[in-house]
Amino acid sequence: MMKILVVFYSRSGKTKKVAGKISELLKCEIEEIIDMKNRKGIPGFLSAGTDANLRKLTAIKEIKNNPSLYDLVIVGTPIWSSNISTPIRTYLSLYKEDFKKVAFFCTRLGSDSEKVFNDMKNLSQKTPLALLELTSREVTRDQYMQKVKEFIKNLKEEIVK
Ligand SMILES: Cc1cc2nc3c(=O)[nH]c(=O)nc-3n(C[C@H](O)[C@H](O)[C@H](O)COP(=O)(O)O)c2cc1C
């Protein structure tokens, strides 16, 4: 049995909703990354945008699941200022040595995800088995199941290879 972990950060719930669905369908563990920096309200929004743009790192709360104990870690992030969110940049930087296989997903208003996925690939030093990009609109309106199922199908096809 393949051990899978879904790891995500979410400021306003969209990425969390998708992460929950993925872990539910895969019946696997889930870990939420908690940013020690307050990202709430307008000041939090502004700091998030600036920190992401400057590719800064942040302090994250101690994780519960050691990623090296999993065959596959699926990492999800919102896009901030056309970049990886700061907490997920931090997570990938800290644990890049510990991943066996990875897959990525992101939520965003409308930005191109290619650059973000490329950055995630470079940071984790791994080629992802599958990718999933969703708009916050698709998530809010519950119009994301088909893409999630396709993502899982792609993942399963890659896993057996
Ligand atoms: C600081 C900040 C910057 C953002 N920058 C972008 C952006 O450059 N492009 C984009 O498409 N969406 C951007 N967004 C929108 C989020 O990516 C989108 O709402 C996402 O679904 C939020 O996920 P969450 O609810 O899990 O936090 C930004 C949001 C925040 C808070």
mmCIF file of C-alpha atoms and ligand atoms in Angstrom:
data_model
loop_
_atom_site.group_PDB
_atom_site.id
_atom_site.type_symbol
_atom_site.label_atom_id
_atom_site.label_comp_id
_atom_site.label_asym_id
_atom_site.label_seq_id
_atom_site.Cartn_x
_atom_site.Cartn_y
_atom_site.Cartn_z
ATOM 1 C CA MET A 1 0.000 0.000 0.000
ATOM 2 C CA MET A 2 1.353 3.381 -1.035
ATOM 3 C CA LYS A 3 1.543 5.889 1.836
ATOM 4 C CA ILE A 4 0.252 9.283 0.716
ATOM 5 C CA LEU A 5 0.195 12.633 2.523
ATOM 6 C CA VAL A 6 -1.640 15.776 1.432
ATOM 7 C CA VAL A 7 0.015 18.976 2.682
ATOM 8 C CA PHE A 8 -1.532 22.383 2.150
ATOM 9 C CA TYR A 9 -1.622 25.984 3.266
ATOM 10 C CA SER A 10 -4.796 28.018 2.985
ATOM 11 C CA ARG A 11 -5.445 31.607 4.034
ATOM 12 C CA SER A 12 -9.116 31.782 3.081
ATOM 13 C CA GLY A 13 -10.265 28.182 2.761
ATOM 14 C CA LYS A 14 -10.154 27.414 -0.970
ATOM 15 C CA THR A 15 -6.981 25.334 -1.007
ATOM 16 C CA LYS A 16 -8.153 23.692 2.227
ATOM 17 C CA LYS A 17 -11.396 22.590 0.585
ATOM 18 C CA VAL A 18 -9.544 20.994 -2.339
ATOM 19 C CA ALA A 19 -6.976 19.358 -0.020
ATOM 20 C CA GLY A 20 -9.789 17.877 2.058
ATOM 21 C CA LYS A 21 -11.443 16.441 -1.018
ATOM 22 C CA ILE A 22 -8.196 14.914 -2.325
ATOM 23 C CA SER A 23 -7.398 13.276 1.013
ATOM 24 C CA GLU A 24 -10.979 12.030 1.289
ATOM 25 C CA LEU A 25 -10.842 10.403 -2.164
ATOM 26 C CA LEU A 26 -7.389 8.917 -1.549
ATOM 27 C CA LYS A 27 -8.235 8.008 2.080
ATOM 28 C CA CYS A 28 -4.901 9.449 3.158
ATOM 29 C CA GLU A 29 -3.384 11.676 5.826
ATOM 30 C CA ILE A 30 -3.649 15.451 5.608
ATOM 31 C CA GLU A 31 -1.477 18.193 7.104
ATOM 32 C CA GLU A 32 -2.280 21.886 7.260
ATOM 33 C CA ILE A 33 0.695 24.225 7.302
ATOM 34 C CA ILE A 34 0.203 27.002 9.830
ATOM 35 C CA ASP A 35 1.995 30.305 9.283
ATOM 36 C CA MET A 36 3.224 31.856 12.539
ATOM 37 C CA LYS A 37 2.923 35.260 10.883
ATOM 38 C CA ASN A 38 -0.590 36.686 11.066
ATOM 39 C CA ARG A 39 -1.978 36.829 7.523
ATOM 40 C CA LYS A 40 -5.451 38.046 8.493
ATOM 41 C CA GLY A 41 -7.134 41.218 7.347
ATOM 42 C CA ILE A 42 -5.673 43.884 5.123
ATOM 43 C CA PRO A 43 -2.248 44.018 6.841
ATOM 44 C CA GLY A 44 -2.009 40.231 6.485
ATOM 45 C CA PHE A 45 -3.027 40.407 2.841
ATOM 46 C CA LEU A 46 -0.388 43.044 2.158
ATOM 47 C CA SER A 47 2.379 41.164 3.979
ATOM 48 C CA ALA A 48 1.405 37.969 2.143
ATOM 49 C CA GLY A 49 1.668 39.690 -1.226
ATOM 50 C CA THR A 50 4.987 41.319 -0.407
ATOM 51 C CA ASP A 51 6.577 38.253 1.190
ATOM 52 C CA ALA A 52 5.547 36.016 -1.720
ATOM 53 C CA ASN A 53 6.792 38.517 -4.262
ATOM 54 C CA LEU A 54 10.164 38.780 -2.501
ATOM 55 C CA ARG A 55 10.291 34.975 -2.173
ATOM 56 C CA LYS A 56 10.732 35.317 1.563
ATOM 57 C CA LEU A 57 10.416 32.443 4.018
ATOM 58 C CA THR A 58 8.334 32.492 7.188
ATOM 59 C CA ALA A 59 8.134 30.576 10.458
ATOM 60 C CA ILE A 60 5.686 27.674 10.241
ATOM 61 C CA LYS A 61 4.227 25.673 13.122
ATOM 62 C CA GLU A 62 5.890 22.334 13.781
ATOM 63 C CA ILE A 63 4.568 19.687 11.393
ATOM 64 C CA LYS A 64 2.850 16.512 12.593
ATOM 65 C CA ASN A 65 3.644 14.163 9.706
ATOM 66 C CA ASN A 66 7.238 13.478 8.724
ATOM 67 C CA PRO A 67 7.188 13.624 4.892
ATOM 68 C CA SER A 68 10.029 11.098 4.620
ATOM 69 C CA LEU A 69 7.638 8.415 5.902
ATOM 70 C CA TYR A 70 5.419 8.799 2.816
ATOM 71 C CA ASP A 71 5.829 7.429 -0.701
ATOM 72 C CA LEU A 72 4.021 10.418 -2.143
ATOM 73 C CA VAL A 73 3.486 13.940 -0.791
ATOM 74 C CA ILE A 74 0.835 16.049 -2.534
ATOM 75 C CA VAL A 75 1.457 19.748 -1.881
ATOM 76 C CA GLY A 76 -1.188 22.442 -2.374
ATOM 77 C CA THR A 77 -0.820 26.215 -2.309
ATOM 78 C CA PRO A 78 -2.750 29.339 -3.184
ATOM 79 C CA ILE A 79 -0.967 31.642 -5.639
ATOM 80 C CA TRP A 80 0.221 34.881 -4.026
ATOM 81 C CA SER A 81 1.559 37.656 -6.243
ATOM 82 C CA SER A 82 2.113 35.144 -9.062
ATOM 83 C CA ASN A 83 4.247 33.077 -6.684
ATOM 84 C CA ILE A 84 4.134 30.110 -4.319
ATOM 85 C CA SER A 85 2.535 31.176 -1.031
ATOM 86 C CA THR A 86 5.196 31.952 1.562
ATOM 87 C CA PRO A 87 4.253 29.114 3.985
ATOM 88 C CA ILE A 88 4.453 26.493 1.216
ATOM 89 C CA ARG A 89 7.721 27.953 -0.084
ATOM 90 C CA THR A 90 8.984 27.513 3.482
ATOM 91 C CA TYR A 91 7.675 23.944 3.759
ATOM 92 C CA LEU A 92 9.278 22.911 0.459
ATOM 93 C CA SER A 93 12.576 24.568 1.395
ATOM 94 C CA LEU A 94 12.682 22.860 4.781
ATOM 95 C CA TYR A 95 11.734 19.359 3.659
ATOM 96 C CA LYS A 96 12.995 19.114 0.081
ATOM 97 C CA GLU A 97 15.414 16.350 1.042
ATOM 98 C CA ASP A 98 12.606 14.255 2.512
ATOM 99 C CA PHE A 99 10.282 13.767 -0.433
ATOM 100 C CA LYS A 100 10.195 10.524 -2.392
ATOM 101 C CA LYS A 101 7.547 11.460 -4.938
ATOM 102 C CA VAL A 102 5.541 14.665 -5.214
ATOM 103 C CA ALA A 103 2.438 16.062 -6.899
ATOM 104 C CA PHE A 104 1.235 19.660 -6.776
ATOM 105 C CA PHE A 105 -2.010 21.582 -6.852
ATOM 106 C CA CYS A 106 -2.872 25.244 -6.575
ATOM 107 C CA THR A 107 -5.838 27.572 -6.375
ATOM 108 C CA ARG A 108 -5.776 31.098 -7.735
ATOM 109 C CA LEU A 109 -8.008 33.815 -9.120
ATOM 110 C CA GLY A 110 -6.730 33.567 -12.650
ATOM 111 C CA SER A 111 -2.943 33.687 -12.839
ATOM 112 C CA ASP A 112 -0.978 31.246 -14.947
ATOM 113 C CA SER A 113 0.122 28.360 -12.719
ATOM 114 C CA GLU A 114 3.037 27.243 -14.860
ATOM 115 C CA LYS A 115 5.635 29.459 -13.179
ATOM 116 C CA VAL A 116 4.433 28.472 -9.711
ATOM 117 C CA PHE A 117 4.544 24.751 -10.539
ATOM 118 C CA ASN A 118 8.008 25.196 -12.029
ATOM 119 C CA ASP A 119 9.200 26.925 -8.864
ATOM 120 C CA MET A 120 7.715 24.113 -6.749
ATOM 121 C CA LYS A 121 9.486 21.566 -8.919
ATOM 122 C CA ASN A 122 12.817 23.375 -8.577
ATOM 123 C CA LEU A 123 12.410 23.856 -4.830
ATOM 124 C CA SER A 124 11.493 20.232 -4.149
ATOM 125 C CA GLN A 125 14.035 18.992 -6.694
ATOM 126 C CA LYS A 126 11.417 16.550 -7.942
ATOM 127 C CA THR A 127 9.343 16.193 -11.079
ATOM 128 C CA PRO A 128 5.702 16.048 -9.979
ATOM 129 C CA LEU A 129 3.659 12.956 -10.889
ATOM 130 C CA ALA A 130 0.619 15.119 -11.598
ATOM 131 C CA LEU A 131 -0.560 18.722 -11.429
ATOM 132 C CA LEU A 132 -3.918 20.306 -10.652
ATOM 133 C CA GLU A 133 -4.840 23.971 -11.021
ATOM 134 C CA LEU A 134 -8.195 25.363 -9.978
ATOM 135 C CA THR A 135 -9.670 28.842 -9.828
ATOM 136 C CA SER A 136 -11.117 30.058 -6.533
ATOM 137 C CA ARG A 137 -14.364 30.481 -8.456
ATOM 138 C CA GLU A 138 -14.463 26.786 -9.407
ATOM 139 C CA VAL A 139 -13.824 25.868 -5.774
ATOM 140 C CA THR A 140 -16.448 28.232 -4.340
ATOM 141 C CA ARG A 141 -19.068 27.015 -6.811
ATOM 142 C CA ASP A 142 -18.207 23.351 -6.253
ATOM 143 C CA GLN A 143 -17.212 23.005 -9.897
ATOM 144 C CA TYR A 144 -13.922 21.279 -9.229
ATOM 145 C CA MET A 145 -14.724 17.606 -8.753
ATOM 146 C CA GLN A 146 -14.054 16.583 -12.340
ATOM 147 C CA LYS A 147 -10.573 18.123 -12.328
ATOM 148 C CA VAL A 148 -9.818 16.604 -8.927
ATOM 149 C CA LYS A 149 -10.865 13.169 -10.162
ATOM 150 C CA GLU A 150 -8.763 13.581 -13.283
ATOM 151 C CA PHE A 151 -5.788 14.585 -11.116
ATOM 152 C CA ILE A 152 -6.212 11.447 -9.010
ATOM 153 C CA LYS A 153 -6.556 9.303 -12.124
ATOM 154 C CA ASN A 154 -3.323 10.796 -13.533
ATOM 155 C CA LEU A 155 -1.618 10.185 -10.201
ATOM 156 C CA LYS A 156 -2.691 6.561 -10.052
ATOM 157 C CA GLU A 157 -1.488 5.975 -13.600
ATOM 158 C CA GLU A 158 1.921 7.413 -12.710
ATOM 159 C CA ILE A 159 2.155 5.469 -9.453
ATOM 160 C CA VAL A 160 1.845 2.079 -11.163
ATOM 161 C CA LYS A 161 4.519 2.941 -13.760
HETATM 162 C C1 LIG B 1 -1.714 38.154 -0.977
HETATM 163 C C2 LIG B 1 -2.457 37.507 -2.083
HETATM 164 C C3 LIG B 1 -1.980 37.584 -3.367
HETATM 165 C C4 LIG B 1 -2.641 36.958 -4.424
HETATM 166 N N1 LIG B 1 -2.103 37.018 -5.689
HETATM 167 C C5 LIG B 1 -2.727 36.338 -6.702
HETATM 168 C C6 LIG B 1 -2.154 36.320 -8.012
HETATM 169 O O1 LIG B 1 -1.077 36.870 -8.268
HETATM 170 N N2 LIG B 1 -2.833 35.663 -8.978
HETATM 171 C C7 LIG B 1 -4.016 35.013 -8.759
HETATM 172 O O2 LIG B 1 -4.548 34.423 -9.694
HETATM 173 N N3 LIG B 1 -4.573 34.994 -7.525
HETATM 174 C C8 LIG B 1 -3.960 35.637 -6.495
HETATM 175 N N4 LIG B 1 -4.512 35.625 -5.243
HETATM 176 C C9 LIG B 1 -5.784 34.924 -5.030
HETATM 177 C C10 LIG B 1 -5.609 33.557 -4.390
HETATM 178 O O3 LIG B 1 -4.622 32.778 -5.036
HETATM 179 C C11 LIG B 1 -6.908 32.763 -4.446
HETATM 180 O O4 LIG B 1 -7.948 33.502 -3.892
HETATM 181 C C12 LIG B 1 -6.774 31.417 -3.737
HETATM 182 O O5 LIG B 1 -7.797 30.552 -4.153
HETATM 183 C C13 LIG B 1 -6.828 31.581 -2.233
HETATM 184 O O6 LIG B 1 -6.626 30.334 -1.635
HETATM 185 P P1 LIG B 1 -6.933 30.091 -0.080
HETATM 186 O O7 LIG B 1 -8.396 30.369 0.127
HETATM 187 O O8 LIG B 1 -6.623 28.647 0.119
HETATM 188 O O9 LIG B 1 -6.077 30.996 0.721
HETATM 189 C C14 LIG B 1 -3.863 36.250 -4.176
HETATM 190 C C15 LIG B 1 -4.342 36.178 -2.863
HETATM 191 C C16 LIG B 1 -3.655 36.766 -1.821
HETATM 192 C C17 LIG B 1 -4.162 36.649 -0.418
#
